[in-house]
Amino acid sequence: MLAKVISGANVGLEALPVIVEVDIASLGLPAFNIVGLADRAIEESKERVRAALKNSGADFPPKRITVNLAPANLPKEGPLFDLAIALGVLLGSGQVEAFLDDTLVVGELSLDGSLRAVQGVLPLSLLAKTHGLKKVFVPKENAKEAALVSDLEIFSFDNLTQVVQFLAHQIEISPEPKTVVEFTDEFSNDYDFSQIKGQEQAKRALEIAAAGGHNVLLKGPPGTGKTLLAKSFPSILPPLTFDEAIEVTRIYSITGNLTKTQPLITTRPFRSPHHTASYVGIIGGGNSIKPGEVSLAHRGVLFLDELPEFPRQVLEALRQPLEDLKISISRASGSVTFPAQFILLAAQNPCPCGFLGSIKKSCICMPGQIARYQKKVSGPLLDRIDIHLDVPAVEVEKLSSDSNSEDSKTIRQRIEKARQIQYERFKDSPVLTNSEMSNLQIKQFCTISQEALDLLKLAIAQMNLSARAYHRVLKVSRTIADLAASPKIEVAHVAEALQFRSREES
């Protein structure tokens, strides 16, 4: 007898439907085969399903059982098909009679029949909604994640026996209530701008970066507060919208970074990989292509401390996500594109010893060492960074001062007002911040006064700005104007934006 159960497979960030076909032949020697480009974890599900059925009180038919995961040309991985295969065996052997044509089934089985959580449930729930299915069967631990999707009946179970009893109408199980997540303006960040003494220009630059989503490079001697500034940066970022939170949560669901107590990511990610991290760890990839740190930082911050110490291969690979806001990974098995729309926050010393240009301590590096160190970060990558900031040492008087600096909450209120202006500006496009503007949108929205345009033309000639740098100065100027609630870019806005270009350009 043939039985069919609907399940799904995650490919990149998208889920694709998979039909689990189970055929139980009346003739032939007993066997249990799984076909359809299954990986090792799915091959091993034969033993999990066999043991789970027996330990749940069901009979495992001693016949020739063939399981086909269709479409057969789609590679499939992971243990999420266990429950669908088990139900297919029960339906095909006549032990259960049920209508499952409107139901998507996912879950990993233990040997005793209990259900374990699986990865990628949110994309699978979105798949069910897109294809017009009405119900989703998931393990209990995945219930809140699946219930983020509206217009679906989510049924969660502890074990296989519960599923069988529910299908046989022996017990009643209510659908999971829709997961309601409250977004709060209060941040539990351990770092706050009020803790930072001095560094007024750096704090102003980070405020501009947060308002417009601009990339920042902090350069200065050791101990000047670069890392503290970076770790305090998330405290001034506006909260995620629900749509942004769903985007981020899909990535974390695929990579298994969600917990049953945290079904939805409600705060902007802050990823800080060590400079010894591998290319695959940061960019993404692997045998089964998974997102890297650049995608885990989507809609948040990617902090690269000691930027020149990262492998050259990794730094050059950052060019695409910084320009296109996505990362494409091509392998022999296929090509996958992940979103990578983050604020790059990088920090570095001016030289190997860190004291080049310092007035308090002399640099001990040879000229060749300095040149090699600075050349580790290429010009094209630096050109994609909007704000270049020198972070000098803080004076002792400011460090010992009892005066309080402006706190993050006050700064964040100004940033949220600037972001609201941008949301209204780009409401008819997928763009959210000034940094995402295309060249056509720059012409449309960056209205500039004649005096400011004359200053910008002069800067282009004297600072040798590239066409990309010219557009990035305009974007930063537009953000500064938004913070000042100015409909037009004025001279002061362009002048401030030009201060944040790299000295090496001139």
Coordinates of C-alpha atoms in Angstrom, one line a residue:
M1 CA 0.0 0.0 0.0
L2 CA 1.2 3.5 -0.8
A3 CA 1.1 6.4 1.6
K4 CA 2.1 10.1 1.2
V5 CA 3.0 12.6 3.8
I6 CA 4.0 16.2 3.2
S7 CA 7.3 17.5 4.7
G8 CA 9.9 20.1 3.6
A9 CA 13.6 20.7 3.2
N10 CA 15.6 23.8 3.9
V11 CA 17.8 25.0 1.0
G12 CA 19.6 28.2 1.9
L13 CA 17.1 30.3 3.7
E14 CA 14.2 29.0 1.7
A15 CA 12.1 25.8 2.4
L16 CA 11.0 23.6 -0.4
P17 CA 8.2 21.0 -0.2
V18 CA 9.2 17.3 0.0
I19 CA 6.7 14.5 -0.4
V20 CA 7.5 11.5 1.7
E21 CA 6.2 8.5 -0.3
V22 CA 6.1 5.2 1.6
D23 CA 5.4 2.0 -0.3
I24 CA 4.9 -1.3 1.6
A25 CA 5.1 -4.2 -0.9
S26 CA 3.3 -7.5 -0.2
L27 CA 5.9 -9.4 -2.2
G28 CA 9.7 -9.6 -1.8
L29 CA 12.1 -10.1 1.1
P30 CA 11.8 -7.8 4.1
A31 CA 13.8 -4.6 3.6
F32 CA 13.8 -0.9 4.5
N33 CA 15.2 1.4 1.9
I34 CA 15.2 5.3 1.6
V35 CA 15.8 6.9 -1.8
G36 CA 15.8 10.5 -3.0
L37 CA 19.3 12.0 -2.4
A38 CA 19.2 11.5 1.3
D39 CA 22.3 12.2 3.5
R40 CA 23.7 10.0 6.3
A41 CA 21.4 11.4 8.9
I42 CA 18.4 10.4 6.9
E43 CA 19.8 7.0 6.1
E44 CA 20.2 6.4 9.9
S45 CA 16.5 7.4 10.4
K46 CA 15.6 3.8 9.3
E47 CA 16.8 2.6 12.7
R48 CA 15.3 5.5 14.6
V49 CA 11.9 4.9 13.0
R50 CA 12.0 1.1 13.5
A51 CA 12.8 1.4 17.2
A52 CA 10.4 4.3 17.8
L53 CA 7.5 2.4 16.3
K54 CA 8.2 -0.7 18.3
N55 CA 8.7 1.3 21.6
S56 CA 5.5 3.2 21.0
G57 CA 3.4 0.1 20.8
A58 CA 3.0 0.0 17.0
D59 CA 4.0 -2.8 14.7
F60 CA 6.8 -2.5 12.3
P61 CA 5.7 -4.5 9.2
P62 CA 8.2 -7.2 8.2
K63 CA 7.8 -6.4 4.5
R64 CA 9.7 -4.6 1.8
I65 CA 9.4 -0.9 2.6
T66 CA 10.6 1.8 0.2
V67 CA 10.6 5.4 1.2
N68 CA 11.0 8.0 -1.6
L69 CA 11.8 11.6 -0.8
A70 CA 10.4 13.5 -3.8
P71 CA 11.6 15.4 -5.7
A72 CA 14.5 12.9 -6.1
N73 CA 16.9 15.5 -7.5
L74 CA 16.8 17.8 -4.4
P75 CA 19.6 17.0 -1.9
K76 CA 18.1 16.5 1.6
E77 CA 19.8 16.4 5.0
G78 CA 19.0 16.2 8.7
P79 CA 16.7 14.1 10.8
L80 CA 13.5 16.3 10.3
F81 CA 11.9 13.6 8.1
D82 CA 11.7 11.0 10.9
L83 CA 8.1 11.7 12.0
A84 CA 6.9 11.9 8.4
I85 CA 8.5 8.6 7.5
A86 CA 7.0 6.9 10.7
L87 CA 3.5 8.2 9.9
G88 CA 3.9 7.0 6.3
V89 CA 4.7 3.5 7.5
L90 CA 1.7 3.6 9.9
L91 CA -0.6 4.8 7.1
G92 CA 0.8 2.4 4.5
S93 CA 0.4 -0.6 6.8
G94 CA -3.2 0.4 7.8
Q95 CA -2.4 0.9 11.5
V96 CA -3.6 4.5 11.2
E97 CA -6.2 6.1 9.0
A98 CA -6.0 9.9 8.6
F99 CA -6.2 12.7 6.1
L100 CA -2.9 14.5 5.9
D101 CA -3.1 16.2 2.5
D102 CA -3.3 19.6 4.2
T103 CA -0.7 19.0 6.8
L104 CA 3.1 19.5 6.9
V105 CA 5.0 17.2 9.2
V106 CA 8.5 17.6 10.7
G107 CA 10.3 16.2 13.7
E108 CA 13.1 14.0 14.8
L109 CA 12.4 10.7 16.6
S110 CA 14.2 9.3 19.6
L111 CA 14.4 5.5 20.0
D112 CA 11.7 5.6 22.6
G113 CA 9.3 7.5 20.3
S114 CA 9.7 10.9 21.8
L115 CA 10.1 13.9 19.5
R116 CA 13.2 16.1 19.4
A117 CA 13.4 19.7 18.2
V118 CA 14.7 20.3 14.6
Q119 CA 16.3 23.3 12.9
G120 CA 14.6 25.5 10.3
V121 CA 11.0 25.3 11.6
L122 CA 10.2 28.9 10.8
P123 CA 11.0 28.7 7.1
L124 CA 9.0 25.4 7.0
S125 CA 6.0 27.1 8.5
L126 CA 6.2 29.9 6.0
L127 CA 6.4 27.2 3.3
A128 CA 3.2 25.6 4.6
K129 CA 1.4 29.0 4.5
T130 CA 2.7 29.8 1.0
H131 CA 1.4 26.4 -0.4
G132 CA -2.0 26.7 1.2
L133 CA -1.6 24.0 3.9
K134 CA -3.7 24.4 7.0
K135 CA -1.9 22.4 9.7
V136 CA 1.7 21.8 10.8
F137 CA 2.9 19.0 13.1
V138 CA 6.0 19.9 15.1
P139 CA 7.8 18.7 18.2
K140 CA 6.8 20.5 21.4
E141 CA 10.1 22.5 21.6
N142 CA 9.5 24.0 18.2
A143 CA 5.9 25.1 18.9
K144 CA 6.5 28.8 19.7
E145 CA 8.8 29.2 16.7
A146 CA 6.2 27.6 14.3
A147 CA 3.4 29.7 15.8
L148 CA 5.1 32.9 14.7
V149 CA 3.3 32.3 11.4
S150 CA -0.3 33.3 11.4
D151 CA -3.2 31.6 9.5
L152 CA -1.9 28.1 10.4
E153 CA -2.9 25.5 12.9
I154 CA 0.2 24.4 14.7
F155 CA -0.1 21.1 16.6
S156 CA 2.9 20.2 18.9
F157 CA 3.5 16.8 20.3
D158 CA 5.8 15.2 22.9
N159 CA 6.0 11.8 21.3
L160 CA 4.8 9.5 18.4
T161 CA 2.1 7.9 20.6
Q162 CA 0.5 11.3 21.0
V163 CA 0.5 11.9 17.2
V164 CA -1.2 8.5 16.6
Q165 CA -3.8 9.0 19.3
F166 CA -4.6 12.5 18.0
L167 CA -5.0 11.2 14.4
A168 CA -7.3 8.4 15.8
H169 CA -9.4 11.0 17.7
Q170 CA -8.5 9.3 21.0
I171 CA -7.2 12.5 22.5
E172 CA -7.8 16.2 21.8
I173 CA -5.0 18.6 21.3
S174 CA -5.6 22.3 20.8
P175 CA -3.6 24.3 18.2
E176 CA -0.8 26.4 19.6
P177 CA -1.8 30.0 20.2
K178 CA -0.1 32.6 18.0
T179 CA 3.3 33.6 19.5
V180 CA 3.0 37.2 20.7
V181 CA 6.4 39.0 21.1
E182 CA 6.6 42.4 22.6
F183 CA 9.3 44.8 21.3
T184 CA 10.6 47.1 24.0
D185 CA 12.6 50.3 23.8
E186 CA 14.5 49.4 26.9
F187 CA 17.8 47.7 26.3
S188 CA 19.6 45.4 28.8
N189 CA 23.0 46.3 27.2
D190 CA 25.8 46.2 29.8
Y191 CA 27.5 49.0 27.8
D192 CA 26.1 52.5 27.6
F193 CA 27.4 55.8 26.0
S194 CA 27.2 57.4 29.4
Q195 CA 30.1 55.2 30.5
I196 CA 32.4 56.7 27.8
K197 CA 34.5 59.7 29.0
G198 CA 35.5 62.1 26.2
Q199 CA 35.5 60.9 22.6
E200 CA 32.8 63.3 21.6
Q201 CA 33.7 63.1 17.9
A202 CA 33.6 59.3 18.0
K203 CA 30.2 59.3 19.6
R204 CA 28.9 61.7 17.1
A205 CA 30.2 59.6 14.3
L206 CA 28.6 56.5 15.7
E207 CA 25.3 58.3 16.1
I208 CA 25.4 59.2 12.4
A209 CA 26.3 55.6 11.5
A210 CA 23.4 54.2 13.5
A211 CA 21.0 56.7 12.0
G212 CA 21.8 55.9 8.4
G213 CA 23.2 52.4 8.6
H214 CA 26.8 53.5 7.6
N215 CA 30.0 51.4 8.0
V216 CA 32.6 52.7 10.4
L217 CA 36.4 52.2 10.8
L218 CA 37.9 53.2 14.2
K219 CA 41.6 53.7 14.1
G220 CA 43.7 54.6 17.1
P221 CA 46.3 53.5 19.6
P222 CA 45.6 50.7 22.1
G223 CA 43.5 51.7 25.1
T224 CA 41.7 54.6 23.6
G225 CA 38.3 53.1 23.8
K226 CA 37.7 51.6 20.4
T227 CA 36.3 48.3 21.7
L228 CA 34.2 50.1 24.3
L229 CA 32.7 52.3 21.7
A230 CA 31.9 49.3 19.5
K231 CA 30.3 47.3 22.3
S232 CA 28.2 50.3 23.3
F233 CA 27.1 50.9 19.7
P234 CA 24.1 48.4 19.8
S235 CA 22.6 50.4 22.7
I236 CA 21.8 53.3 20.4
L237 CA 20.4 51.3 17.5
P238 CA 16.6 51.5 17.0
P239 CA 14.7 48.3 17.8
L240 CA 13.9 45.7 15.1
T241 CA 10.5 45.9 13.3
F242 CA 8.5 42.7 13.2
D243 CA 9.4 42.1 9.5
E244 CA 13.1 42.6 10.3
A245 CA 12.9 40.3 13.3
I246 CA 11.4 37.6 11.0
E247 CA 14.2 38.0 8.5
V248 CA 16.8 37.6 11.3
T249 CA 15.0 34.7 13.0
R250 CA 14.9 32.7 9.8
I251 CA 18.7 32.8 9.6
Y252 CA 19.1 31.8 13.3
S253 CA 16.5 29.1 12.8
I254 CA 18.4 27.5 9.9
T255 CA 21.7 27.6 11.9
G256 CA 20.1 26.2 15.1
N257 CA 20.8 29.3 17.2
L258 CA 17.2 29.6 18.5
T259 CA 16.1 28.3 21.8
K260 CA 12.6 27.2 23.0
T261 CA 12.6 30.3 25.3
Q262 CA 13.6 32.6 22.5
P263 CA 11.5 31.8 19.4
L264 CA 12.0 35.3 17.9
I265 CA 15.1 37.4 17.7
T266 CA 13.9 40.8 19.1
T267 CA 17.2 42.7 19.4
R268 CA 19.6 43.6 16.6
P269 CA 22.4 41.0 16.3
F270 CA 25.9 42.0 17.3
R271 CA 28.5 39.5 16.0
S272 CA 32.1 39.8 16.9
P273 CA 34.2 37.0 15.4
H274 CA 37.8 36.5 16.4
H275 CA 40.4 37.3 13.7
T276 CA 41.4 33.6 13.7
A277 CA 37.9 32.6 12.5
S278 CA 37.9 30.6 9.2
Y279 CA 36.7 31.9 5.8
V280 CA 33.7 29.6 6.0
G281 CA 32.9 30.7 9.5
I282 CA 32.7 34.3 8.5
I283 CA 31.5 34.3 4.9
G284 CA 29.5 31.0 5.0
G285 CA 29.7 27.8 3.0
G286 CA 30.6 24.2 4.0
N287 CA 29.6 20.9 2.6
S288 CA 26.0 21.8 3.2
I289 CA 26.0 25.5 2.6
K290 CA 25.2 27.4 5.8
P291 CA 25.2 31.1 6.6
G292 CA 28.3 32.7 8.1
E293 CA 28.9 35.6 10.5
V294 CA 28.1 38.2 7.8
S295 CA 24.6 36.7 7.5
L296 CA 24.1 36.2 11.2
A297 CA 24.8 39.9 11.6
H298 CA 21.9 40.7 9.1
R299 CA 20.0 43.8 10.3
G300 CA 22.6 44.3 13.0
V301 CA 26.3 44.9 13.5
L302 CA 29.4 43.0 12.4
F303 CA 32.3 44.0 14.6
L304 CA 35.8 43.1 13.3
D305 CA 38.4 44.0 15.9
E306 CA 42.0 44.1 14.8
L307 CA 40.9 44.4 11.2
P308 CA 44.3 43.9 9.5
E309 CA 44.8 40.6 11.4
F310 CA 42.0 38.9 9.5
P311 CA 43.0 36.8 6.5
R312 CA 43.3 38.7 3.3
Q313 CA 40.8 36.2 1.7
V314 CA 38.2 37.1 4.3
L315 CA 38.6 40.8 4.0
E316 CA 38.4 40.8 0.2
A317 CA 35.3 38.6 0.4
L318 CA 33.6 41.4 2.4
R319 CA 33.4 43.6 -0.7
Q320 CA 30.3 41.9 -2.1
P321 CA 28.1 42.1 1.0
L322 CA 29.2 45.7 1.7
E323 CA 28.2 46.7 -1.9
D324 CA 25.2 44.4 -2.6
L325 CA 23.9 43.7 0.9
K326 CA 24.0 40.0 0.2
I327 CA 26.5 37.2 -0.1
S328 CA 26.4 34.6 -2.9
I329 CA 28.1 31.3 -2.2
S330 CA 28.7 28.9 -5.2
R331 CA 29.8 25.3 -4.8
A332 CA 29.7 22.2 -7.0
S333 CA 26.4 21.2 -5.3
G334 CA 24.8 24.6 -6.2
S335 CA 24.6 28.3 -5.5
V336 CA 22.9 29.9 -2.5
T337 CA 22.4 33.6 -1.7
F338 CA 22.1 34.8 1.9
P339 CA 21.1 38.3 3.1
A340 CA 24.0 40.2 4.6
Q341 CA 22.7 43.7 5.3
F342 CA 24.8 44.8 8.3
I343 CA 26.7 47.7 9.7
L344 CA 30.4 47.0 9.5
L345 CA 32.1 48.3 12.6
A346 CA 35.9 47.7 12.3
A347 CA 38.8 48.7 14.6
Q348 CA 42.5 48.7 14.0
N349 CA 45.8 50.2 15.3
P350 CA 47.7 52.6 13.0
C351 CA 50.8 50.3 13.0
P352 CA 51.9 47.0 14.5
C353 CA 53.0 48.6 17.8
G354 CA 49.9 50.8 17.8
F355 CA 51.5 54.2 18.6
L356 CA 52.1 55.7 15.2
G357 CA 51.2 59.4 15.5
S358 CA 50.7 59.2 19.3
I359 CA 52.0 62.2 21.3
K360 CA 52.3 60.2 24.4
K361 CA 54.4 57.3 23.2
S362 CA 56.9 56.8 20.4
C363 CA 56.3 54.3 17.6
I364 CA 59.0 51.6 17.4
C365 CA 58.0 50.2 14.1
M366 CA 60.2 50.3 11.0
P367 CA 58.7 52.1 7.9
G368 CA 58.5 48.8 6.0
Q369 CA 56.6 47.2 8.9
I370 CA 54.1 50.1 8.9
A371 CA 53.6 49.9 5.1
R372 CA 53.0 46.1 5.2
Y373 CA 50.6 46.4 8.1
Q374 CA 48.5 49.1 6.5
K375 CA 48.5 47.3 3.1
K376 CA 46.7 44.3 4.7
V377 CA 43.5 46.2 4.3
S378 CA 43.0 47.0 0.6
G379 CA 42.0 50.3 -0.9
P380 CA 38.8 49.0 -2.5
L381 CA 37.6 47.7 1.0
L382 CA 38.4 51.0 2.7
D383 CA 36.5 52.8 -0.1
R384 CA 33.4 50.9 0.9
I385 CA 33.6 52.2 4.5
D386 CA 31.6 55.4 4.9
I387 CA 33.1 56.8 8.1
H388 CA 36.8 56.7 8.9
L389 CA 37.5 57.9 12.4
D390 CA 40.7 58.6 14.3
V391 CA 40.2 57.7 18.0
P392 CA 42.9 59.6 20.1
A393 CA 43.8 58.9 23.6
V394 CA 41.5 60.5 26.2
E395 CA 42.9 63.2 28.4
V396 CA 43.4 62.5 32.1
E397 CA 41.1 65.4 33.1
K398 CA 38.2 63.9 31.2
L399 CA 38.8 60.4 32.5
S400 CA 38.8 61.6 36.2
S401 CA 35.9 64.0 35.6
D402 CA 32.6 63.3 37.5
S403 CA 30.5 64.9 34.8
N404 CA 28.0 62.5 33.2
S405 CA 28.0 62.0 29.4
E406 CA 24.9 61.7 27.4
D407 CA 23.3 58.3 27.8
S408 CA 22.4 55.9 25.0
K409 CA 18.6 56.3 25.5
T410 CA 18.8 60.0 24.7
I411 CA 20.9 59.4 21.6
R412 CA 18.7 56.6 20.4
Q413 CA 15.6 58.9 20.5
R414 CA 17.3 61.2 18.0
I415 CA 18.3 58.3 15.9
E416 CA 14.7 56.9 15.8
K417 CA 13.4 60.3 14.6
A418 CA 16.0 60.3 11.8
R419 CA 15.1 56.7 10.9
Q420 CA 11.4 57.6 10.8
I421 CA 12.2 60.3 8.2
Q422 CA 14.0 57.6 6.2
Y423 CA 11.1 55.1 6.5
E424 CA 8.7 57.7 5.1
R425 CA 11.2 58.6 2.3
F426 CA 11.6 55.0 1.2
K427 CA 8.1 53.7 2.0
D428 CA 7.5 52.7 -1.6
S429 CA 10.8 50.7 -1.9
P430 CA 12.5 47.9 0.0
V431 CA 15.2 50.4 1.1
L432 CA 15.1 51.2 4.8
T433 CA 18.1 53.5 5.4
N434 CA 20.2 56.0 3.6
S435 CA 23.2 53.7 3.2
E436 CA 21.1 51.4 1.0
M437 CA 20.2 54.0 -1.6
S438 CA 21.0 53.3 -5.2
N439 CA 22.5 55.9 -7.5
L440 CA 19.1 56.7 -8.9
Q441 CA 17.7 57.2 -5.4
I442 CA 20.7 59.4 -4.5
K443 CA 19.7 61.7 -7.4
Q444 CA 16.1 61.7 -6.3
F445 CA 16.4 62.2 -2.5
C446 CA 19.8 63.9 -2.0
T447 CA 18.7 67.5 -2.7
I448 CA 21.7 69.6 -2.2
S449 CA 22.2 73.4 -2.0
Q450 CA 24.5 75.1 -4.5
E451 CA 27.0 76.1 -1.9
A452 CA 27.2 72.5 -0.5
L453 CA 27.6 71.2 -4.1
D454 CA 30.5 73.6 -4.7
L455 CA 32.2 72.4 -1.5
L456 CA 31.8 68.8 -2.6
K457 CA 33.2 69.5 -6.0
L458 CA 36.2 71.1 -4.4
A459 CA 36.7 68.1 -2.1
I460 CA 36.6 65.7 -5.0
A461 CA 39.4 67.5 -6.7
Q462 CA 41.6 67.9 -3.6
M463 CA 40.9 64.6 -1.9
N464 CA 41.0 62.4 -5.0
L465 CA 37.6 60.9 -4.1
S466 CA 36.4 58.0 -6.3
A467 CA 32.9 57.9 -7.7
R468 CA 31.9 55.4 -5.0
A469 CA 33.4 57.7 -2.3
Y470 CA 31.5 60.7 -3.8
H471 CA 28.2 58.8 -3.5
R472 CA 29.0 57.6 0.1
V473 CA 29.7 61.2 1.1
L474 CA 26.3 62.2 -0.2
K475 CA 24.6 59.4 1.7
V476 CA 26.4 60.4 5.0
S477 CA 25.4 64.0 4.3
R478 CA 21.8 63.0 3.8
T479 CA 21.9 61.2 7.2
I480 CA 23.4 64.3 8.9
A481 CA 20.7 66.4 7.4
D482 CA 18.0 64.0 8.7
L483 CA 19.4 64.2 12.2
A484 CA 19.1 68.0 11.9
A485 CA 15.6 67.5 10.4
S486 CA 16.7 69.5 7.3
P487 CA 14.9 68.7 4.0
K488 CA 18.0 69.8 2.0
I489 CA 21.7 69.0 2.3
E490 CA 23.5 72.2 3.4
V491 CA 27.2 73.2 3.5
A492 CA 27.6 72.2 7.2
H493 CA 26.3 68.7 6.5
V494 CA 28.7 68.1 3.6
A495 CA 31.6 69.6 5.6
E496 CA 31.0 67.2 8.5
A497 CA 30.6 64.2 6.2
L498 CA 34.0 65.0 4.5
Q499 CA 35.7 65.0 7.9
F500 CA 35.0 61.3 8.0
R501 CA 36.8 60.3 4.8
S502 CA 40.1 58.5 5.0
R503 CA 43.2 60.8 5.1
E504 CA 44.9 58.3 2.7
E505 CA 42.5 59.4 0.0
S506 CA 44.0 63.0 0.0

